[in-house]
mmCIF file of C-alpha atoms in Angstrom:
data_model
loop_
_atom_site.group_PDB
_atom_site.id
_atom_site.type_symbol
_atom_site.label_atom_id
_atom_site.label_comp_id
_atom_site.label_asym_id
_atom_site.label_seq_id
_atom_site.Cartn_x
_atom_site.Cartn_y
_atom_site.Cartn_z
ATOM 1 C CA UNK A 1 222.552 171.343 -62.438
ATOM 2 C CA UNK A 2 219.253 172.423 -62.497
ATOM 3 C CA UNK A 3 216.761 170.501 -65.248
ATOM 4 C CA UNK A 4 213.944 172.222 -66.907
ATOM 5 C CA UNK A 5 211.304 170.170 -68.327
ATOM 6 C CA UNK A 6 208.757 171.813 -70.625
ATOM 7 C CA UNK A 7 205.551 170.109 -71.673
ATOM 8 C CA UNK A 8 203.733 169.885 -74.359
ATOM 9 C CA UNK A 9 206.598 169.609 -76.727
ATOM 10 C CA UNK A 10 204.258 171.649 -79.246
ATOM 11 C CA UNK A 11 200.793 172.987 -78.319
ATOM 12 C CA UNK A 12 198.311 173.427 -81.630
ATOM 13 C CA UNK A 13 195.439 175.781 -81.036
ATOM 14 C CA UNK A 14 193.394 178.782 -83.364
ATOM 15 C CA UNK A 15 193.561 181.806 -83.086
ATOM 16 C CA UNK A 16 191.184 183.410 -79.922
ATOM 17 C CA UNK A 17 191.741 180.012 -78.053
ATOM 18 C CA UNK A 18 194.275 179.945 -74.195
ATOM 19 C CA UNK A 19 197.517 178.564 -74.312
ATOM 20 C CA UNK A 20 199.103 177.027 -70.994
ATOM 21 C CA UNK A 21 202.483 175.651 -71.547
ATOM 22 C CA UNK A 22 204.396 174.338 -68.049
ATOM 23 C CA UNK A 23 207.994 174.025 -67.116
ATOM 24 C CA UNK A 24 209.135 171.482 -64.367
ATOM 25 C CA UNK A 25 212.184 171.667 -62.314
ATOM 26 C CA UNK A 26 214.225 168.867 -60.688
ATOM 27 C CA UNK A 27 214.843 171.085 -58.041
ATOM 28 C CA UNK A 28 212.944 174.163 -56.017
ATOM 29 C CA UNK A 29 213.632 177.126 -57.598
ATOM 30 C CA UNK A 30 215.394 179.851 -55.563
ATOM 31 C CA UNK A 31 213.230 182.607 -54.947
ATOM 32 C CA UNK A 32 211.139 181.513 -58.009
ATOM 33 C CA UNK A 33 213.728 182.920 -60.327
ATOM 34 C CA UNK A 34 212.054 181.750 -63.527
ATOM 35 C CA UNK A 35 211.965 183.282 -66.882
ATOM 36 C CA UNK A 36 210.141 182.894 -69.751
ATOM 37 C CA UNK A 37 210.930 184.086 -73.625
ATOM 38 C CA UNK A 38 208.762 184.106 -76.959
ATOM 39 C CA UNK A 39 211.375 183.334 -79.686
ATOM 40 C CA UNK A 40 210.114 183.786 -83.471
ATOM 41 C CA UNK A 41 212.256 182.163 -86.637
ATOM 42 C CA UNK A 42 215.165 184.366 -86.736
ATOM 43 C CA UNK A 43 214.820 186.718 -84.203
ATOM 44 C CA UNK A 44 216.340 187.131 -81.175
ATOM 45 C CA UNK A 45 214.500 186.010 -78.027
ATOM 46 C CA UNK A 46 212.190 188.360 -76.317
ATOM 47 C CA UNK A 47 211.380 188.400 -72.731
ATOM 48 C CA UNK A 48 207.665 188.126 -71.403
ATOM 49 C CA UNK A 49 208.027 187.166 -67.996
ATOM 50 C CA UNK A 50 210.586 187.199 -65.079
ATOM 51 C CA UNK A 51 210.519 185.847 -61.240
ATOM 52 C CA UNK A 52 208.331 183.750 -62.463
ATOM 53 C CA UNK A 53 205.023 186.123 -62.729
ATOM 54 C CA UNK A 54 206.012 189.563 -63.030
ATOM 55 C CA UNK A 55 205.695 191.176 -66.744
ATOM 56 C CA UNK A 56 208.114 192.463 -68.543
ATOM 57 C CA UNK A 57 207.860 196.449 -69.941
ATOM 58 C CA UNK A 58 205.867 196.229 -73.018
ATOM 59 C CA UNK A 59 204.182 192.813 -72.564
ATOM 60 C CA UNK A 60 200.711 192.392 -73.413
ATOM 61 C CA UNK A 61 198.398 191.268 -70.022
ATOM 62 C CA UNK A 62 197.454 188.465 -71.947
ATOM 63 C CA UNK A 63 200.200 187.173 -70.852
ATOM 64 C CA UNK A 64 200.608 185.502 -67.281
ATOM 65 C CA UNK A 65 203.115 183.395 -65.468
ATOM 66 C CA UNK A 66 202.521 181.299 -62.617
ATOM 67 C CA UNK A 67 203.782 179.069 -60.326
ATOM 68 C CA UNK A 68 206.436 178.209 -57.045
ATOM 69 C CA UNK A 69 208.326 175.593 -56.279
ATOM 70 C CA UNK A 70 209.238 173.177 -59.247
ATOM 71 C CA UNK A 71 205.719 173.899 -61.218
ATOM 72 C CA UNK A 72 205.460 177.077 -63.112
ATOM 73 C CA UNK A 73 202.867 177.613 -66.120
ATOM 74 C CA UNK A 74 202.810 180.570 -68.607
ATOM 75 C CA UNK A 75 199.379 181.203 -69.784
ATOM 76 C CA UNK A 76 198.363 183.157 -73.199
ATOM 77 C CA UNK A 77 194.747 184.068 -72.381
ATOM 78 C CA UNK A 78 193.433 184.877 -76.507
ATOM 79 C CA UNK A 79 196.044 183.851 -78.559
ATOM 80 C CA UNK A 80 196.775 186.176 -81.130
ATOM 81 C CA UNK A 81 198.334 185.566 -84.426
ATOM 82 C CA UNK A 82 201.570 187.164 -83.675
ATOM 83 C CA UNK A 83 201.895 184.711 -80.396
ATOM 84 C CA UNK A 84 202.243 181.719 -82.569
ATOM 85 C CA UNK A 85 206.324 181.045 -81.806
ATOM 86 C CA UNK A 86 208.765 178.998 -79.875
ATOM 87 C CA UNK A 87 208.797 179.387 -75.950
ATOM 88 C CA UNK A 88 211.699 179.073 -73.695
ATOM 89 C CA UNK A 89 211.398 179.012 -69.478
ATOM 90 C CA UNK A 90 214.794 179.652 -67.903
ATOM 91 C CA UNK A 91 215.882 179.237 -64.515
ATOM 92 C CA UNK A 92 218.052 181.768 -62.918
ATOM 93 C CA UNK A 93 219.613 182.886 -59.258
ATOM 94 C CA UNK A 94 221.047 179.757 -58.286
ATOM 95 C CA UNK A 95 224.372 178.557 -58.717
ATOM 96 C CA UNK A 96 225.108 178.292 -62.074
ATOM 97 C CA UNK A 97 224.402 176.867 -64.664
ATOM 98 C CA UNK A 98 221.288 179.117 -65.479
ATOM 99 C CA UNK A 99 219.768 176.630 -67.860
ATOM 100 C CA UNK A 100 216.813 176.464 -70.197
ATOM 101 C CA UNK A 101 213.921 173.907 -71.021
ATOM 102 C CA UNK A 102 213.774 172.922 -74.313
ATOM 103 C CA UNK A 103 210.894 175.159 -75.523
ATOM 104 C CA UNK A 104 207.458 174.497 -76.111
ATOM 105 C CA UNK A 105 206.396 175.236 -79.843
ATOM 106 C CA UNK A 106 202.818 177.202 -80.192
ATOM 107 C CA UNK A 107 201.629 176.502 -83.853
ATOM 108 C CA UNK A 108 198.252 177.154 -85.248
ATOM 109 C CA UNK A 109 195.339 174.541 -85.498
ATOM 110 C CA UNK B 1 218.588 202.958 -76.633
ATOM 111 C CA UNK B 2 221.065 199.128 -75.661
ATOM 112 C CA UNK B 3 222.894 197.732 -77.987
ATOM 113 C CA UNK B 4 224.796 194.838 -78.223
ATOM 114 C CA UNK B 5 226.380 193.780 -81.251
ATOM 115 C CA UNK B 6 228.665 190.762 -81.671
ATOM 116 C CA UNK B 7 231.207 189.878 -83.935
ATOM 117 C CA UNK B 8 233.611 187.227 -84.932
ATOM 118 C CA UNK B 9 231.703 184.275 -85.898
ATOM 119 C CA UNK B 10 232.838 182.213 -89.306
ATOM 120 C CA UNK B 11 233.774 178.403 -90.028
ATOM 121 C CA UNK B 12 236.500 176.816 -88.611
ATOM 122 C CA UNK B 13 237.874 173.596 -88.580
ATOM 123 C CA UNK B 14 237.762 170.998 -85.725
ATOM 124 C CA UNK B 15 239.826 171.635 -83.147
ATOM 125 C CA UNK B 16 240.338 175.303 -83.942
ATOM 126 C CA UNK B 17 239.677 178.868 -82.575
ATOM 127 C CA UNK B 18 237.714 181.423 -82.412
ATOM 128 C CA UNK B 19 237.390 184.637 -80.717
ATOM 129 C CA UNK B 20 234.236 186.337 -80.665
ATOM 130 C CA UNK B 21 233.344 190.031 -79.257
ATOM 131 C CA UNK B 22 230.391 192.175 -78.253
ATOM 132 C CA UNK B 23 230.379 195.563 -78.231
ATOM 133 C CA UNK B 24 228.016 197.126 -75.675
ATOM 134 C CA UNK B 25 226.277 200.734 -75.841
ATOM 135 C CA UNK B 26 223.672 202.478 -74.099
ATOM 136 C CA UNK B 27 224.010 201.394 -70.657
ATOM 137 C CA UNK B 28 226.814 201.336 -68.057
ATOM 138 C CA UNK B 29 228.856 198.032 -69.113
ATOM 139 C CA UNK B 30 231.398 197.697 -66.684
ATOM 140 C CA UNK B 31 228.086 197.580 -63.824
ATOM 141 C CA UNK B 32 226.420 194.740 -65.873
ATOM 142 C CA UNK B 33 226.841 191.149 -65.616
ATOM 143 C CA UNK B 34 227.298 189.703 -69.189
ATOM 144 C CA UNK B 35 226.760 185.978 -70.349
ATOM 145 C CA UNK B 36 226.475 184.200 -73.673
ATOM 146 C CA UNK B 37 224.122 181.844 -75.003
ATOM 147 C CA UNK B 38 224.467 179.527 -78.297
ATOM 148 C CA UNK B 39 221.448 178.078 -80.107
ATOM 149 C CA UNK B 40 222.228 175.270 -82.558
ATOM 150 C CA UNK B 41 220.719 175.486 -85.866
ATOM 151 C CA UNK B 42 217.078 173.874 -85.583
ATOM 152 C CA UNK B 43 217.943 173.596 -81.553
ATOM 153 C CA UNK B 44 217.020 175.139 -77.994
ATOM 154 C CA UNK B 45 218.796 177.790 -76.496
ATOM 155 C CA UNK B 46 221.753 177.094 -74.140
ATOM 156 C CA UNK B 47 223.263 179.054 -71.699
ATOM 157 C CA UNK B 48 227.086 178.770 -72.421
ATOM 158 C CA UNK B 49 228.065 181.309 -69.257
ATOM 159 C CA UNK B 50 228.444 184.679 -67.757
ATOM 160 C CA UNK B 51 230.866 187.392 -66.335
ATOM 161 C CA UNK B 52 230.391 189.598 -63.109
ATOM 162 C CA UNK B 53 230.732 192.980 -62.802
ATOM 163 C CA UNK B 54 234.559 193.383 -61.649
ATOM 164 C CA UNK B 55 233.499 195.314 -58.622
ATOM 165 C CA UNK B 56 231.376 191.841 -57.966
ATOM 166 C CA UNK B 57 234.469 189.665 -58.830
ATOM 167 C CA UNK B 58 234.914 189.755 -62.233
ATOM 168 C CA UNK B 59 234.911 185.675 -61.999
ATOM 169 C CA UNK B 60 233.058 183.693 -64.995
ATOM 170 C CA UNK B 61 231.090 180.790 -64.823
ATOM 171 C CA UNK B 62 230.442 178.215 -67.865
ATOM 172 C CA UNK B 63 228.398 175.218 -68.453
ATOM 173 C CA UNK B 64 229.966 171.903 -68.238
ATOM 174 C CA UNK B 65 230.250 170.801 -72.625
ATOM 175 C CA UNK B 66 232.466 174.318 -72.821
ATOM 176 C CA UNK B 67 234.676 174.339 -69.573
ATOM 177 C CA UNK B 68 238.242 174.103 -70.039
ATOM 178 C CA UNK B 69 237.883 174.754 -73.894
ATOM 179 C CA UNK B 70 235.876 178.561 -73.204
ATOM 180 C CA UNK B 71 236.761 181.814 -71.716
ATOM 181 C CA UNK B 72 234.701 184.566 -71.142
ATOM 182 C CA UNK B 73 236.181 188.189 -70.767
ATOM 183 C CA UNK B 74 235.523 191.435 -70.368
ATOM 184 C CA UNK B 75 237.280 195.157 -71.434
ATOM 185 C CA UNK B 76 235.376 197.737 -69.636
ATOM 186 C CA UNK B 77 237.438 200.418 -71.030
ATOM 187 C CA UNK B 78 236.328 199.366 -74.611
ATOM 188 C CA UNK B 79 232.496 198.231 -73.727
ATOM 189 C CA UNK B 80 233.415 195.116 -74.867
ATOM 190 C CA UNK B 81 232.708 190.966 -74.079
ATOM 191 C CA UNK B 82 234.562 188.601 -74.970
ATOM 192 C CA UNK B 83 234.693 185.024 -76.140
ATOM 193 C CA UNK B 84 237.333 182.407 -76.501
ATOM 194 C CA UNK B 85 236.906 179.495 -77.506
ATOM 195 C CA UNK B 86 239.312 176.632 -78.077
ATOM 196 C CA UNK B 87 239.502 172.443 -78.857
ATOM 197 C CA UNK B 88 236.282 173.579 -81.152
ATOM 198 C CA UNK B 89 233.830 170.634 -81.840
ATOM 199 C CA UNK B 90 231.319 170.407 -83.999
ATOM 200 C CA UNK B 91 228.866 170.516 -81.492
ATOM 201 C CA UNK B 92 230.004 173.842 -80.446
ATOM 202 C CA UNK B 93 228.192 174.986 -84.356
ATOM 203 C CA UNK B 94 225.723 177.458 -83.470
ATOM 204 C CA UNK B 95 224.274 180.604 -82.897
ATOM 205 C CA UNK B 96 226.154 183.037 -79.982
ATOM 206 C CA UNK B 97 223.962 185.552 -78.760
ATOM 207 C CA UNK B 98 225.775 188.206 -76.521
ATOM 208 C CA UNK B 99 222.948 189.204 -73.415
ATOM 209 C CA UNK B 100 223.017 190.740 -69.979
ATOM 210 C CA UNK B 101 222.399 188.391 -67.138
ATOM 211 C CA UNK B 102 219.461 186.615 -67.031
ATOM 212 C CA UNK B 103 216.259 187.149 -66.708
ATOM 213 C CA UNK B 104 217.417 188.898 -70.585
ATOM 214 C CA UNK B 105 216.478 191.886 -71.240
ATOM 215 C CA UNK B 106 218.663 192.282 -73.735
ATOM 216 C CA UNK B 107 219.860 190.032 -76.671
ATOM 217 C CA UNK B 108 222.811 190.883 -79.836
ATOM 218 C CA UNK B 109 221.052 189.741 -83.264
ATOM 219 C CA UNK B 110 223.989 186.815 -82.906
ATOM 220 C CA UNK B 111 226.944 185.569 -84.700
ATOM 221 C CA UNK B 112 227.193 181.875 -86.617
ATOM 222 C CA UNK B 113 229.727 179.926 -85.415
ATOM 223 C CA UNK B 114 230.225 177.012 -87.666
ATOM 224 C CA UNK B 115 232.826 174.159 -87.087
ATOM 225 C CA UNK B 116 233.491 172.373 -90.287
ATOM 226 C CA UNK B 117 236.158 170.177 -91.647
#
């Protein structure tokens, strides 16, 4: 089973300032299937970023992901308000299971 | 416009069951590859395991705490997932989220599952 590590555990930053939260796998990701997902307090999750770069419809360019391997990073280049939430990375592709990391929580300063 | 929208959830005693379903809309279900994830109250999310398409299988995989006690299934003819679970813990209180296979485009607004002497 594949381990997803996510670092820092919760990231505190205003408003107008870049996020970079990372996710670490034990093991090379096949064909850098990694997701990521923005998850606010009682909501489902949303999905910002998939194969580990690519946007999904409707997210803002302020949003990037990065990363090969085991390393992958998504960045929030201005953080808005509204981006102040719970993230999730998720690998996917291999055998399963397709696990999560434990989230990174974005809170403001 | 998707839609997935479970039902079933409750409380239920320790070692109990529960089925719960997810009926599907606004795509072709019986193409898609289906999973579950829980999230326990205050917790992460966890993936708890998908379905294939039959014409890829049909098979389901699970993750390791639910195996044995878990089945996933699928109607095509009614659009609908299911999930069975058995031997229910307490661990197993949560959150279950009906999605299409990862990465998830699209999520059910969830059913509370709640194992409770």
């Amino acid at each position: 089973e594949i381990v997803l590590t996510q670092s820092p555990g919760t990231l505190s930053l205003s408003p107008g300032e870049r996020a970079t939260l990372s996710c670490r796998a034990s093991q090379s990701l096949t064909r850098n299937y990694l997701a990521w997902y923005q998850q606010k307090p009682g909501q489902a999750p949303r999905l910002l970023i998939y194969a580990a770069s690519s946007r999904a419809a409707g997210i803002p360019d302020r949003f990037s992901g990065s990363g090969s391997g085991t390393d992958f990073a998504l960045t929030i280049s201005r953080l808005e308000p509204e981006d102040f939430a719970m993230y999730y990375c998720q690998q996917y592709g291999t055998s399963p299971p397709e696990t999560f990391g434990q989230g990174t929580k974005v809170e403001i300063k | 416009e998707v839609q997935l929208v479970e039902s079933g959830g409750g409380l239920v005693k320790p070692g109990g069951s529960l089925r719960l379903s997810c009926a599907a809309s606004g795509f072709t279900f019986s193409n898609a590859w289906m999973s579950w994830v829980r999230q326990a109250p205050g917790k992460g999310l966890e993936w708890v395991g998908r379905i294939k398409s039959k014409a890829d299988g049909g098979t389901a995989d699970y993750t390791a705490s639910v195996k044995g006690r878990f089945t996933i299934s699928r109607d095509d003819s009614k659009n609908t997932l299911y999930l069975q679970m058995n031997s229910l813990k307490a661990e197993d209180t949560a959150v279950y989220y009906c999605t299409d296979t990862a990465p998830v485009d699209y999520w059910g607004q969830g059913t509370l599952v709640t194992v409770s002497s």
